[in-house]
Coordinates of C-alpha atoms in Angstrom, one line a residue:
X272 CA 51.4 56.0 8.7
X273 CA 55.1 55.6 7.8
X274 CA 56.4 57.1 4.6
X275 CA 59.8 56.0 3.2
X276 CA 61.4 57.8 0.3
X277 CA 64.3 56.1 -1.5
X278 CA 66.9 58.8 -2.4
X279 CA 69.7 56.7 -4.0
X280 CA 70.4 53.1 -4.9
X281 CA 68.1 50.2 -5.5
X282 CA 64.4 51.3 -5.9
X283 CA 65.6 54.9 -6.3
X284 CA 62.7 57.4 -6.5
X285 CA 60.1 55.0 -5.0
X286 CA 58.0 56.0 -2.0
X287 CA 56.6 53.4 0.4
X288 CA 53.5 54.2 2.5
X289 CA 52.5 51.8 5.2
X290 CA 49.5 52.1 7.5
X291 CA 51.3 51.0 10.7
X292 CA 53.5 52.3 13.5
X293 CA 56.4 49.9 13.0
X294 CA 57.9 48.5 9.9
X295 CA 61.0 46.3 9.2
X296 CA 63.4 46.9 6.2
X297 CA 65.8 44.3 4.9
X298 CA 66.9 42.0 2.2
X299 CA 64.6 39.1 3.2
X300 CA 61.1 39.0 1.6
X301 CA 59.8 38.5 5.2
X302 CA 60.3 42.2 5.9
X303 CA 57.5 44.8 5.4
X304 CA 59.8 46.5 2.8
X305 CA 62.2 44.2 1.0
X306 CA 65.3 45.8 -0.6
X307 CA 67.2 43.2 -2.5
X308 CA 70.7 44.6 -2.2
X309 CA 73.6 42.4 -1.0
X310 CA 75.1 45.0 1.3
X311 CA 71.8 45.1 3.3
X312 CA 71.3 42.5 6.0
X313 CA 68.3 40.0 5.9
X314 CA 66.6 42.0 8.6
X315 CA 68.4 45.3 8.7
X316 CA 66.3 48.1 10.3
X317 CA 63.3 48.7 12.4
X318 CA 61.4 52.0 11.7
X319 CA 58.8 53.3 14.2
X320 CA 56.6 56.4 14.4
X321 CA 55.1 57.6 17.6
X322 CA 53.6 61.0 18.5
X323 CA 54.8 62.4 15.2
X324 CA 58.4 61.3 15.7
X325 CA 60.4 58.8 13.8
X326 CA 62.9 56.4 15.3
X327 CA 65.2 53.9 13.6
X328 CA 66.9 50.9 15.2
X329 CA 69.7 49.0 13.6
X330 CA 69.2 45.2 14.1
X331 CA 72.8 44.4 14.8
X332 CA 73.7 44.4 11.1
X333 CA 77.0 43.8 9.4
X334 CA 77.3 47.1 7.5
X335 CA 75.5 49.2 10.1
X336 CA 73.1 52.1 9.7
X337 CA 74.2 55.7 9.2
X338 CA 72.2 58.9 10.1
X339 CA 73.7 62.2 8.9
X340 CA 76.7 60.1 7.8
X341 CA 77.3 58.9 11.4
X342 CA 77.1 55.2 12.5
X343 CA 74.3 54.7 15.0
X344 CA 74.7 52.0 17.8
X345 CA 72.8 48.8 17.1
X346 CA 69.8 47.8 19.2
X347 CA 69.0 51.3 20.4
X348 CA 66.2 53.4 18.8
X349 CA 67.6 56.6 17.3
X350 CA 65.4 59.6 16.7
X351 CA 65.6 61.0 13.1
X352 CA 64.0 64.1 11.6
X353 CA 61.7 64.0 8.6
X354 CA 63.6 64.3 5.4
X355 CA 66.9 63.4 7.1
X356 CA 69.1 61.1 5.0
X357 CA 69.7 57.6 6.3
X358 CA 72.0 55.0 4.8
X359 CA 71.7 51.2 5.0
X360 CA 74.3 49.4 2.9
X361 CA 74.4 51.1 -0.5
X362 CA 70.9 52.6 -0.3
X363 CA 70.0 56.1 0.9
X364 CA 66.4 57.0 2.0
X365 CA 64.5 59.5 4.2
X366 CA 61.4 59.3 6.4
X367 CA 58.2 61.3 6.4
X368 CA 59.2 63.5 3.5
X369 CA 61.6 63.6 0.6
X370 CA 65.2 64.9 1.3
X371 CA 65.1 68.4 0.1
X372 CA 68.8 68.8 -0.5
X373 CA 70.8 68.1 -3.6
X374 CA 72.1 64.6 -4.3
X375 CA 75.5 66.1 -4.7
X376 CA 75.4 67.0 -1.0
X377 CA 75.2 63.4 0.1
X378 CA 76.4 61.2 -2.8
X379 CA 79.7 60.7 -1.1
X380 CA 77.9 59.0 1.8
X381 CA 77.7 55.8 -0.3
X382 CA 80.6 54.8 -2.4
X383 CA 79.3 52.1 -4.7
X384 CA 82.9 51.0 -5.5
X385 CA 83.9 50.5 -1.8
X386 CA 84.1 47.0 -0.3
X387 CA 81.0 46.8 1.8
X388 CA 80.4 43.3 3.2
X389 CA 78.1 41.3 0.9
X390 CA 75.5 38.7 1.9
X391 CA 76.2 39.2 5.6
X392 CA 79.9 38.4 6.1
X393 CA 82.3 38.0 3.2
X394 CA 84.2 41.2 2.3
X395 CA 84.7 41.6 -1.4
X396 CA 88.3 42.5 -1.2
X397 CA 88.9 39.4 1.0
X398 CA 87.3 37.0 -1.4
X399 CA 90.6 35.7 -2.8
X400 CA 91.7 34.9 0.7
X401 CA 88.4 33.2 1.6
X402 CA 88.5 31.2 -1.6
X403 CA 92.0 30.0 -0.7
X404 CA 90.8 29.0 2.7
X405 CA 87.8 27.2 1.2
X406 CA 90.1 25.3 -1.2
X407 CA 92.4 24.3 1.6
X408 CA 89.5 22.9 3.6
X409 CA 88.2 20.9 0.6
X410 CA 91.7 19.6 -0.2
X411 CA 92.2 18.5 3.4
X412 CA 88.8 16.6 3.5
X413 CA 89.5 14.9 0.2
X414 CA 93.0 13.8 1.4
X415 CA 91.3 12.3 4.5
X416 CA 88.9 10.5 2.2
X417 CA 91.7 9.1 0.0
X418 CA 93.5 7.8 3.1
X419 CA 90.5 5.5 3.7
X420 CA 90.4 5.5 7.5
X421 CA 87.6 3.8 9.4
X422 CA 84.3 5.7 9.2
X423 CA 84.3 7.0 12.8
X424 CA 87.8 8.4 12.5
X425 CA 87.1 10.0 9.1
X426 CA 83.9 11.8 10.2
X427 CA 85.6 12.9 13.4
X428 CA 88.5 14.4 11.4
X429 CA 86.0 16.2 9.0
X430 CA 84.2 17.7 12.0
X431 CA 87.5 18.9 13.4
X432 CA 88.3 20.5 10.1
X433 CA 84.9 22.3 10.1
X434 CA 85.6 23.6 13.6
X435 CA 88.9 25.0 12.5
X436 CA 87.2 26.8 9.6
X437 CA 84.2 28.2 11.5
X438 CA 85.8 29.7 14.6
X439 CA 82.5 30.5 16.3
X440 CA 80.9 27.1 15.7
X441 CA 79.9 25.1 18.8
X442 CA 78.6 21.7 17.6
X443 CA 78.8 19.4 14.7
X444 CA 76.8 16.2 14.0
X445 CA 76.8 13.7 11.2
X446 CA 73.7 11.5 11.1
X447 CA 73.8 8.4 8.9
X448 CA 70.7 6.6 7.6
X449 CA 69.9 3.0 6.9
X450 CA 69.7 2.8 3.0
X451 CA 66.8 0.4 3.0
X452 CA 64.5 2.0 5.6
X453 CA 65.7 5.6 5.8
X454 CA 65.8 5.4 9.6
X455 CA 68.7 6.8 11.6
X456 CA 71.4 4.2 11.8
X457 CA 74.2 6.1 13.6
X458 CA 75.1 9.5 14.9
X459 CA 78.6 11.0 15.1
X460 CA 78.9 14.2 17.1
X461 CA 81.5 16.6 18.4
X462 CA 81.6 20.0 20.2
X463 CA 84.2 22.7 20.3
X464 CA 84.7 22.2 24.0
X465 CA 85.3 18.5 24.1
X466 CA 86.1 17.6 20.4
X467 CA 85.1 14.1 21.5
X468 CA 82.4 11.9 19.8
X469 CA 79.5 12.2 22.3
X470 CA 75.8 11.9 21.9
X471 CA 74.4 15.4 22.0
X472 CA 71.3 17.4 21.2
X473 CA 70.6 18.8 17.8
X474 CA 67.5 20.2 16.1
X475 CA 65.5 17.1 15.0
X476 CA 63.1 19.4 13.2
X477 CA 65.9 20.8 10.9
X478 CA 67.4 17.3 10.4
X479 CA 64.0 15.7 9.5
X480 CA 63.2 18.5 7.1
X481 CA 66.5 18.2 5.3
X482 CA 66.0 14.4 5.0
X483 CA 62.4 14.8 3.8
X484 CA 63.1 17.6 1.3
X485 CA 66.6 16.4 0.3
X486 CA 67.7 20.1 0.4
X487 CA 70.0 22.1 2.6
X488 CA 68.8 24.6 5.3
X489 CA 70.7 27.6 6.6
X490 CA 69.7 30.1 9.3
X491 CA 72.4 32.7 9.7
X492 CA 70.9 34.3 12.8
X493 CA 67.8 32.8 14.3
X494 CA 66.9 36.1 16.1
X495 CA 65.7 37.4 12.7
X496 CA 63.9 34.3 11.5
X497 CA 60.1 34.1 11.7
X498 CA 59.1 32.3 14.9
X499 CA 57.0 29.8 13.0
X500 CA 60.2 28.6 11.4
X501 CA 61.8 27.8 14.7
X502 CA 60.9 24.7 16.7
X503 CA 60.4 24.7 20.4
X504 CA 63.5 22.7 20.9
X505 CA 65.6 25.3 18.9
X506 CA 64.3 28.0 21.3
X507 CA 65.0 25.8 24.3
X508 CA 68.6 25.0 23.1
X509 CA 69.1 28.7 22.2
X510 CA 70.4 27.9 18.8
X511 CA 71.8 31.1 17.3
X512 CA 72.9 29.8 13.8
X513 CA 72.4 26.5 12.0
X514 CA 73.3 24.8 8.7
X515 CA 72.3 21.3 7.6
X516 CA 73.0 19.7 4.3
X517 CA 72.0 16.2 2.9
X518 CA 74.6 13.6 2.2
X519 CA 73.6 12.2 -1.1
X520 CA 75.5 9.6 -3.2
X521 CA 74.0 9.1 -6.6
X522 CA 70.3 9.2 -5.9
X523 CA 70.7 7.6 -2.4
X524 CA 70.1 9.6 0.7
X525 CA 72.9 8.6 3.1
X526 CA 72.4 11.1 5.9
X527 CA 73.0 14.7 6.9
X528 CA 75.8 17.0 8.1
X529 CA 74.5 19.4 10.8
X530 CA 76.4 22.3 12.5
X531 CA 75.2 25.0 14.8
X532 CA 76.2 27.7 17.3
X533 CA 74.8 28.3 20.7
X534 CA 76.9 31.2 22.1
X535 CA 76.6 33.7 19.3
X536 CA 75.4 33.8 15.7
X537 CA 78.0 32.6 13.1
X538 CA 76.5 34.7 10.4
X539 CA 76.6 32.0 7.7
X540 CA 76.6 33.1 4.1
X541 CA 75.5 31.4 0.9
X542 CA 79.2 30.8 0.2
X543 CA 79.4 28.9 3.5
X544 CA 76.4 26.8 2.4
X545 CA 78.1 26.0 -1.0
X546 CA 81.2 25.0 0.9
X547 CA 79.3 22.6 3.2
X548 CA 77.5 21.1 0.2
X549 CA 80.9 20.5 -1.4
X550 CA 82.1 18.7 1.7
X551 CA 79.0 16.6 1.7
X552 CA 80.1 14.8 -1.5
X553 CA 83.1 12.9 -0.2
X554 CA 81.3 12.2 3.1
X555 CA 78.4 10.7 1.2
X556 CA 80.7 8.5 -0.9
X557 CA 82.6 7.4 2.2
X558 CA 79.3 6.3 3.9
X559 CA 78.4 4.4 0.8
X560 CA 81.8 2.6 0.7
X561 CA 81.4 1.7 4.3
X562 CA 78.0 0.2 3.6
X563 CA 79.4 -1.8 0.7
X564 CA 82.2 -3.1 2.8
X565 CA 79.8 -4.2 5.5
X566 CA 77.7 -6.1 2.9
X567 CA 80.8 -7.8 1.6
X568 CA 81.8 -8.9 5.1
X569 CA 78.5 -10.6 5.5
X570 CA 78.8 -12.6 2.3

């Protein structure tokens, strides 16, 4: 049995008892213990108990894990004593038994006013800078839209802008649909290496799900996603991070915008997803305008 006592922060005073030898703690509901706190990663910590000893392993998180107020290296099980304070994000807890010291002895471990990284990547103190960068990207894409270039050039420039914004992104794909049938009509793709429009692989499972559900999908780090959520092709391509948003103009589904990373996780945040959704608007309208022009040419 593993016992976890929350000393300070969200769920303070609660005790969790689980009849197993290994448990996972994090912000996602897929964990054995969910702590809904923005400074905690989706899958933050692995706790194990063997032969009466506790070990904790940080799962390569953004804000890290502290034992005795010292940062432990990620990916390596670290032995902890029962009752020893452990900090993840803005939450303090102990294992096996309640911490028997006074809260005044450890309250300076977690400064609730400091700028811990929220939702995986965006530092609070840097938000004005990030917002400025977001705005610059949106303005640039809208300027491209107003210039009215041909569809291929417009989508290629948008993908280039996205590569400039997400520095660790590897691939970008825009998939356009036939309005009448909903079938794939055209695919525009680019990679960081070539930046040329070439036919390349992408997760068809993700794309078809976005088309079917008309809703965006984001996986910040596929290592911490449930295996049933990952297709065989995603595992074969070794996709580390992926975002895909629908291109909808009015009520019409025009296609999807898909981006992913193969070399290392991008660590997408919900702010990134909002940004990609904002970019999808002018892209959807541009595809609609192109369709109308094509119809007029045939008349």
